[in-house]
mmCIF file of C-alpha atoms in Angstrom:
data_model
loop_
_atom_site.group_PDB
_atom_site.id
_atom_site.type_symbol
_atom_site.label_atom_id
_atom_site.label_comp_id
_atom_site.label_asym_id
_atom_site.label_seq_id
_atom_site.Cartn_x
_atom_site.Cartn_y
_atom_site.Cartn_z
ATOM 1 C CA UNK A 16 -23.460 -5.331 -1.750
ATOM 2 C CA UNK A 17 -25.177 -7.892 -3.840
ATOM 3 C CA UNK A 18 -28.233 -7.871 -2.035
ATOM 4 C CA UNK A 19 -27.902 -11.798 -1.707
ATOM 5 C CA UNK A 20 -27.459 -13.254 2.079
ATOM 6 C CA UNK A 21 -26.424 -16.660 3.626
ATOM 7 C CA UNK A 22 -26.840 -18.399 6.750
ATOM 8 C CA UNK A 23 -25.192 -19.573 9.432
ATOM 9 C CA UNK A 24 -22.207 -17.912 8.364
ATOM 10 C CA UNK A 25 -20.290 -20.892 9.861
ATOM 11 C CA UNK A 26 -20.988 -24.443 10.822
ATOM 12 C CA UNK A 27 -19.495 -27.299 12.756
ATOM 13 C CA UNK A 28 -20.795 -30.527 12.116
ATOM 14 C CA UNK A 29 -19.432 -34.402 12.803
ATOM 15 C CA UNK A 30 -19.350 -36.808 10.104
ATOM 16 C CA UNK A 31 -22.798 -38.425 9.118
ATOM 17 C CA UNK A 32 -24.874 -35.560 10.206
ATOM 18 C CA UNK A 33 -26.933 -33.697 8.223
ATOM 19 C CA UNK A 34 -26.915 -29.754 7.370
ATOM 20 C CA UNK A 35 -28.999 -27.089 6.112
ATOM 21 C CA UNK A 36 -27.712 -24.256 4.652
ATOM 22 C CA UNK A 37 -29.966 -21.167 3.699
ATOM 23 C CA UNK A 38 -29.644 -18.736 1.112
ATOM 24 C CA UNK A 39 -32.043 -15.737 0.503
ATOM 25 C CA UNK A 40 -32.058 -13.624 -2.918
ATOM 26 C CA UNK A 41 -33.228 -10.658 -4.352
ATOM 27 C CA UNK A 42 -36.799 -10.237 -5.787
ATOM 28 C CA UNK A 43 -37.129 -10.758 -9.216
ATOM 29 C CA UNK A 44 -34.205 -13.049 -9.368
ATOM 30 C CA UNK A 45 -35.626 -16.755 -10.239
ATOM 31 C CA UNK A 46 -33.085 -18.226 -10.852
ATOM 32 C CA UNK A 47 -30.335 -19.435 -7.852
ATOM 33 C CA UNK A 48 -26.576 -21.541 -8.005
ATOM 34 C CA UNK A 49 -25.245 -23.129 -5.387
ATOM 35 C CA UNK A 50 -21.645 -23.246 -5.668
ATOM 36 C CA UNK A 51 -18.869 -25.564 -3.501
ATOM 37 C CA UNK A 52 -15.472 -24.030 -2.591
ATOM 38 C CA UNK A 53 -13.042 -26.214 -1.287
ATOM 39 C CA UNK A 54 -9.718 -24.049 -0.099
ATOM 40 C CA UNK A 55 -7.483 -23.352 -2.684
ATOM 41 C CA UNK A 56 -9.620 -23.968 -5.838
ATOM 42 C CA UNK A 57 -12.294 -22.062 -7.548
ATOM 43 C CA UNK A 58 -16.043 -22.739 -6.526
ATOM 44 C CA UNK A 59 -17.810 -25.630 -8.097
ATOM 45 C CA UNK A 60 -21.352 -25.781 -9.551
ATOM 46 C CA UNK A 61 -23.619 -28.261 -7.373
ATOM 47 C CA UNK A 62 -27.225 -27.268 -8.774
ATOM 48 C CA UNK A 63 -29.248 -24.788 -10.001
ATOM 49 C CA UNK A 64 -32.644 -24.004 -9.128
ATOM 50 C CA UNK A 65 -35.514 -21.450 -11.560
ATOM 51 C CA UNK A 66 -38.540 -21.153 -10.854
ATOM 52 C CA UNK A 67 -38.509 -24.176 -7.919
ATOM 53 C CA UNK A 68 -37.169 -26.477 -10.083
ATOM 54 C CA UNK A 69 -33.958 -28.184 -10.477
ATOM 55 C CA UNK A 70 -32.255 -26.975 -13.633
ATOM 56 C CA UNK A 71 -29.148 -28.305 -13.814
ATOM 57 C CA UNK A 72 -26.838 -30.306 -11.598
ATOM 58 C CA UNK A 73 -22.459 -30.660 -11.339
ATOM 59 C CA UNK A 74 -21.113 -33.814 -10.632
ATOM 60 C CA UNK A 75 -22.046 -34.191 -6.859
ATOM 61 C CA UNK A 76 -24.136 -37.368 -5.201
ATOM 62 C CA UNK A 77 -28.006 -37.509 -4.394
ATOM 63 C CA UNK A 78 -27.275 -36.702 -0.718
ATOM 64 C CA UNK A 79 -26.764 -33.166 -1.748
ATOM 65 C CA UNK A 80 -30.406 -31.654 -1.966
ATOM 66 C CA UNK A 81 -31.997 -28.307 -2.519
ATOM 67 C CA UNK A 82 -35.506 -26.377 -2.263
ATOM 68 C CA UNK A 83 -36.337 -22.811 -3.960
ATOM 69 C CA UNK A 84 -39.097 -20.984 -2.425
ATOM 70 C CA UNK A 85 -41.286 -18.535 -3.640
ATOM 71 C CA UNK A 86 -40.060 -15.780 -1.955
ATOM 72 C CA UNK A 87 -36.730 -15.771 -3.321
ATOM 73 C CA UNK A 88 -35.042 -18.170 -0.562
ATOM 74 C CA UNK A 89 -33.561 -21.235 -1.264
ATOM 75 C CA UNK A 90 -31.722 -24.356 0.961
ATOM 76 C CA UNK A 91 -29.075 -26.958 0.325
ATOM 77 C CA UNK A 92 -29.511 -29.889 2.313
ATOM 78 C CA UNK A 93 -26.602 -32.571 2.949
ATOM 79 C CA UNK A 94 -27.029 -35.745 4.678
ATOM 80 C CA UNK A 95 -24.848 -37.686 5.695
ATOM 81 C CA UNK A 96 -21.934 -35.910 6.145
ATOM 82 C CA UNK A 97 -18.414 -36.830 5.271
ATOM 83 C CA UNK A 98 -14.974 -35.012 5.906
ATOM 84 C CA UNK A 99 -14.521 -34.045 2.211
ATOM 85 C CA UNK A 100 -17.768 -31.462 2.706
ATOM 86 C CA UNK A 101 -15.901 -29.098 4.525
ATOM 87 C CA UNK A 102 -15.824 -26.071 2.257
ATOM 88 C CA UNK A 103 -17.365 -22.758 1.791
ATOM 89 C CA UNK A 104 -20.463 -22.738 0.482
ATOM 90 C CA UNK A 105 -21.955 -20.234 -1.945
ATOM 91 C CA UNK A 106 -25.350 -19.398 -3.182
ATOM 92 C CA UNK A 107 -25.772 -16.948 -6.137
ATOM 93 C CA UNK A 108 -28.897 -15.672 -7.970
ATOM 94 C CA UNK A 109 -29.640 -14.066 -11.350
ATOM 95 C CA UNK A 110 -32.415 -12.302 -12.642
ATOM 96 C CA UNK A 111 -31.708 -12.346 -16.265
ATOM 97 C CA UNK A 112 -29.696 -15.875 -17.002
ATOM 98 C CA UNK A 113 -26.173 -13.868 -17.770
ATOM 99 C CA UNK A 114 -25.157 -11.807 -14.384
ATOM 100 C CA UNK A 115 -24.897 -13.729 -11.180
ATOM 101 C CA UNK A 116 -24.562 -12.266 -7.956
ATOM 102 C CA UNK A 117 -23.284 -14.130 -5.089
ATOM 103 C CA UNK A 118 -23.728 -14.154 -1.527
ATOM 104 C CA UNK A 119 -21.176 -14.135 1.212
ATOM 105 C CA UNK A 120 -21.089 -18.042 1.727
ATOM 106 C CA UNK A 121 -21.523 -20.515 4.716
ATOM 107 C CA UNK A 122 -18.061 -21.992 5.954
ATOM 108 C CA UNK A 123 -18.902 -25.946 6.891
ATOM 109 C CA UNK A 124 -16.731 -27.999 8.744
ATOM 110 C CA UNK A 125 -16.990 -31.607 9.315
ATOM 111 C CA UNK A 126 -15.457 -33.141 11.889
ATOM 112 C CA UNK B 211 -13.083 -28.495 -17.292
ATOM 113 C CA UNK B 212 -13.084 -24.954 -17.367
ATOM 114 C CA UNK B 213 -12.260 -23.244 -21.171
ATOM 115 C CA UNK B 214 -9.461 -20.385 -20.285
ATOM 116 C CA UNK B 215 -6.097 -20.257 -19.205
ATOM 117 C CA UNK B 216 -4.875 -17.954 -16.817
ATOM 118 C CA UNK B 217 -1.541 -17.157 -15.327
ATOM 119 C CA UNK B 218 -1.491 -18.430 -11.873
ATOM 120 C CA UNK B 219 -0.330 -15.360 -10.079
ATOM 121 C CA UNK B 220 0.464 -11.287 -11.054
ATOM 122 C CA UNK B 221 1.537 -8.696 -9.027
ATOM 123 C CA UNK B 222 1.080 -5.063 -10.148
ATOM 124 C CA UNK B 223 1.968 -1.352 -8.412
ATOM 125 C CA UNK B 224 -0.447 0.609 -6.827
ATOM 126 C CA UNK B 225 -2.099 3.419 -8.988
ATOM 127 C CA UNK B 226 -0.870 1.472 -12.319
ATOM 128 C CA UNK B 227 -2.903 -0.470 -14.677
ATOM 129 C CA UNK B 228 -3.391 -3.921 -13.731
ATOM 130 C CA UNK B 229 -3.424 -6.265 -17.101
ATOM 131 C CA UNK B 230 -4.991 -9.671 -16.464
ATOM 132 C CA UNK B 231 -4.405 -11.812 -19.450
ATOM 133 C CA UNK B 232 -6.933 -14.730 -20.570
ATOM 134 C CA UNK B 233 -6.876 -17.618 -23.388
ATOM 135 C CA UNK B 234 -9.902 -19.503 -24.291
ATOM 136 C CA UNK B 235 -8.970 -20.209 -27.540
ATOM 137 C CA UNK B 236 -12.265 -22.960 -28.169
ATOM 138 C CA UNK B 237 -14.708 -20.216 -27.684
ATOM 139 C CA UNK B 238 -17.449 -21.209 -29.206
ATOM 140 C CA UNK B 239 -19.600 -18.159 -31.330
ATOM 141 C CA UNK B 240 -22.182 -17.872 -29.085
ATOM 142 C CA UNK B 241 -20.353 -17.852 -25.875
ATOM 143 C CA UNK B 242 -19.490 -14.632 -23.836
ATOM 144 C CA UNK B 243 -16.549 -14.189 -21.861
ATOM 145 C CA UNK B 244 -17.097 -13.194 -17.787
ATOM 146 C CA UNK B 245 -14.446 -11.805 -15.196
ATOM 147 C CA UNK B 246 -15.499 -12.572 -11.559
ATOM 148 C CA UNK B 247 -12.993 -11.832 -8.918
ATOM 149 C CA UNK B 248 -13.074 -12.739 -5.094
ATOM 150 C CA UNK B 249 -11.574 -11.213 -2.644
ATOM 151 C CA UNK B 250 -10.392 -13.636 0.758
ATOM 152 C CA UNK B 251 -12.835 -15.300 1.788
ATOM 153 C CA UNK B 252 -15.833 -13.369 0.247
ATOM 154 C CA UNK B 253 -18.120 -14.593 -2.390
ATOM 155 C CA UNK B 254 -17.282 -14.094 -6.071
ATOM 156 C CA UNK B 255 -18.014 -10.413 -6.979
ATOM 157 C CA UNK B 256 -19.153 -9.897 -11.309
ATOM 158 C CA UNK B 257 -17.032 -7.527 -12.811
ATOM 159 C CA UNK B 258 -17.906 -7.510 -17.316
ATOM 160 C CA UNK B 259 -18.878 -9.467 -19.639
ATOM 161 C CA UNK B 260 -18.643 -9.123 -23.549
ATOM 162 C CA UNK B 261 -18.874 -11.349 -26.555
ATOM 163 C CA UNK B 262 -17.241 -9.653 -29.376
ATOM 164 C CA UNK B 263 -16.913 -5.851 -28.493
ATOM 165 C CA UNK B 264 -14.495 -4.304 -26.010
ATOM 166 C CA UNK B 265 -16.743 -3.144 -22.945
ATOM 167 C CA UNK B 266 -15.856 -0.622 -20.008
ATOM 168 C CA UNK B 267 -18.234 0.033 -16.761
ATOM 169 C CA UNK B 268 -17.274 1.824 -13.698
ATOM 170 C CA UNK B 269 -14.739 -1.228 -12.546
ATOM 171 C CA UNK B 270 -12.715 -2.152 -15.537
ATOM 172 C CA UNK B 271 -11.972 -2.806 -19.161
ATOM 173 C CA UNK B 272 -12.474 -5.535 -20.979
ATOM 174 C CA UNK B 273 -10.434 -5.993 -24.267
ATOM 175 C CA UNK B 274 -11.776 -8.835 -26.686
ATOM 176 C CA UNK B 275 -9.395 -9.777 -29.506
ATOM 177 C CA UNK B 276 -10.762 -10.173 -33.229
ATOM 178 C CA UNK B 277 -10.699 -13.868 -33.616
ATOM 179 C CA UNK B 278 -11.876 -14.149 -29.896
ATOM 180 C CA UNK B 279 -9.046 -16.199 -28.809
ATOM 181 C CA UNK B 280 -7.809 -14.472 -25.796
ATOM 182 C CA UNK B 281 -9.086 -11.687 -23.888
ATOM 183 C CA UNK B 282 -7.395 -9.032 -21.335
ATOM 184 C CA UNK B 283 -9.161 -7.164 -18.363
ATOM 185 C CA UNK B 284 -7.861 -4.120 -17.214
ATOM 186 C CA UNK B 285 -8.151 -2.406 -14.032
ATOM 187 C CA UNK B 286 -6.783 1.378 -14.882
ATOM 188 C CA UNK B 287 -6.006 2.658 -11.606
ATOM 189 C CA UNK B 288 -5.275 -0.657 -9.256
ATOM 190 C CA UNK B 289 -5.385 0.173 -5.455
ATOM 191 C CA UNK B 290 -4.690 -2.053 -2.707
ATOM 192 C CA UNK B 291 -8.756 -3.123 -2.510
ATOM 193 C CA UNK B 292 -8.271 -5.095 -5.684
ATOM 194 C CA UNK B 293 -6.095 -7.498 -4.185
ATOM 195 C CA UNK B 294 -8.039 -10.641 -5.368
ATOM 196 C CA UNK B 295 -8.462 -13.932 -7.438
ATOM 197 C CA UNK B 296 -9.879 -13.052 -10.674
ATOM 198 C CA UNK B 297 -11.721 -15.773 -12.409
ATOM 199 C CA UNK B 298 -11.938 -15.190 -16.560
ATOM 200 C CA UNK B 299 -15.010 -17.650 -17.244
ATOM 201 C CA UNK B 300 -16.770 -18.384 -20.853
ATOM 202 C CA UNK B 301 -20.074 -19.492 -21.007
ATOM 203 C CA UNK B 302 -23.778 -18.868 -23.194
ATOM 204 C CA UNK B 303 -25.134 -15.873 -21.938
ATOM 205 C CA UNK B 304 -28.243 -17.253 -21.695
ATOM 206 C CA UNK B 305 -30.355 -20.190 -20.580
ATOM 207 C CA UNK B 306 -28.865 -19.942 -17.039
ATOM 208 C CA UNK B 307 -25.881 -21.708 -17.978
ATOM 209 C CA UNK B 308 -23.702 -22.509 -14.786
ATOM 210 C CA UNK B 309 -20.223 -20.826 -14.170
ATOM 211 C CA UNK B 310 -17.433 -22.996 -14.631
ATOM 212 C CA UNK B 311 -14.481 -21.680 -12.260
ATOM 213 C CA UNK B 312 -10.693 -22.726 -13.014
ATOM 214 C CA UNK B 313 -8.051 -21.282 -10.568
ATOM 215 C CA UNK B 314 -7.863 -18.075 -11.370
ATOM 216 C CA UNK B 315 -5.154 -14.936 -11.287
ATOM 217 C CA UNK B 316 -4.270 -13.942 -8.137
ATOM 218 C CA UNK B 317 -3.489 -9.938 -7.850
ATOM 219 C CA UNK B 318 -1.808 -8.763 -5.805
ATOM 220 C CA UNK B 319 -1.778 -4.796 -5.250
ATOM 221 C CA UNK B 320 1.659 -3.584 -4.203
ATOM 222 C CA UNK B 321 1.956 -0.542 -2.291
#
């Protein structure tokens, strides 16, 4: 138990939608990772987010998006959806920068 | 690209020591190495980290060689639970530096 939870935990969406996926931390942990999983391969980074910033970013387009809130909770946004989106989705947060704890993901499909 | 090399797949008894071996034979001096696993279709769980030392907690062992090059994690009493994908992952410790996932071991417990 982590203390980290997502939701939905799945989502079915059509191509050129948009999706919000929510992700809600522990206290004390400012800084949160949202992670992509496509089957078969290991999770990649999209963005990171301390202290409602952006702190980082992987190699994904502008039309992924994300907000950190105050209390701990955090979104990734996606607009316009395409069929390569379909993955699990994964949020983890760290309080310290060295351990991060993940959540139980969102599973997207786009149809 | 992610730094280690891992062998794609290991099976190990039930009750024995399960040896996952690791290369990441760039790491840089100020770069710790991290074992995640994940169990199917659950987020990535943190298992140890170390930089130099060899490190135990309640899950496993981590063995560090001298020049750094390769590492081993070691589960001393594998049961079938441990069935997973574990992810050997070098990074700064620090600075909220983002994990960078290859493919992974996958265990699998044999009964």
């Amino acid at each position: 138990e982590t203390g980290v939870t997502q939701s939905p935990t799945h989502l079915i969406k059509t191509r050129g939608q948009q999706v919000t996926l929510r992700c809600s931390s522990q206290s004390g942990h400012n800084t949160v990772s949202w992670y992509q999983q496509a089957l078969g391969q290991g999770p990649q980074f999209i963005f990171q987010y301390y202290r409602e910033e952006e702190n980082g970013r992987g190699n994904f387009p502008p039309r992924f998006s994300g907000l950190q809130f105050p209390n701990y909770s955090s979104e990734l946004n996606v607009n316009a959806l395409e069929l390569d989106d379909s993955a699990l989705y994964l949020c983890a947060s760290s309080p310290d920068g060295h351990t991060q704890y993940f959540g139980p993901g969102t599973r997207l499909l786009v149809l | 690209d992610a730094k280690t090399t891992q062998p794609p797949s290991m099976d190990c008894a039930e009750g024995r020591a399960a040896n996952l071996p690791c290369n990441h034979s760039t790491i840089s001096g100020n770069e710790y190495v991290y074992w995640y696993r994940q169990i199917h279709s659950q987020g990535p769980q943190y298992i140890i980290h170390g930089l130099k030392n060899n490190e135990t907690n309640e899950m496993a062992s981590l063995i560090i060689t001298e020049d750094r090059k390769s590492s081993t994690l070691i589960l001393p009493h594998a049961t079938l639970r441990d069935t997973a994908v574990y992810y050997c992952i070098v990074r700064v410790g620090f600075g909220n530096e983002k994990l960078t996932f290859g493919t992974g071991t996958r265990l699998t417990i044999i009964p």
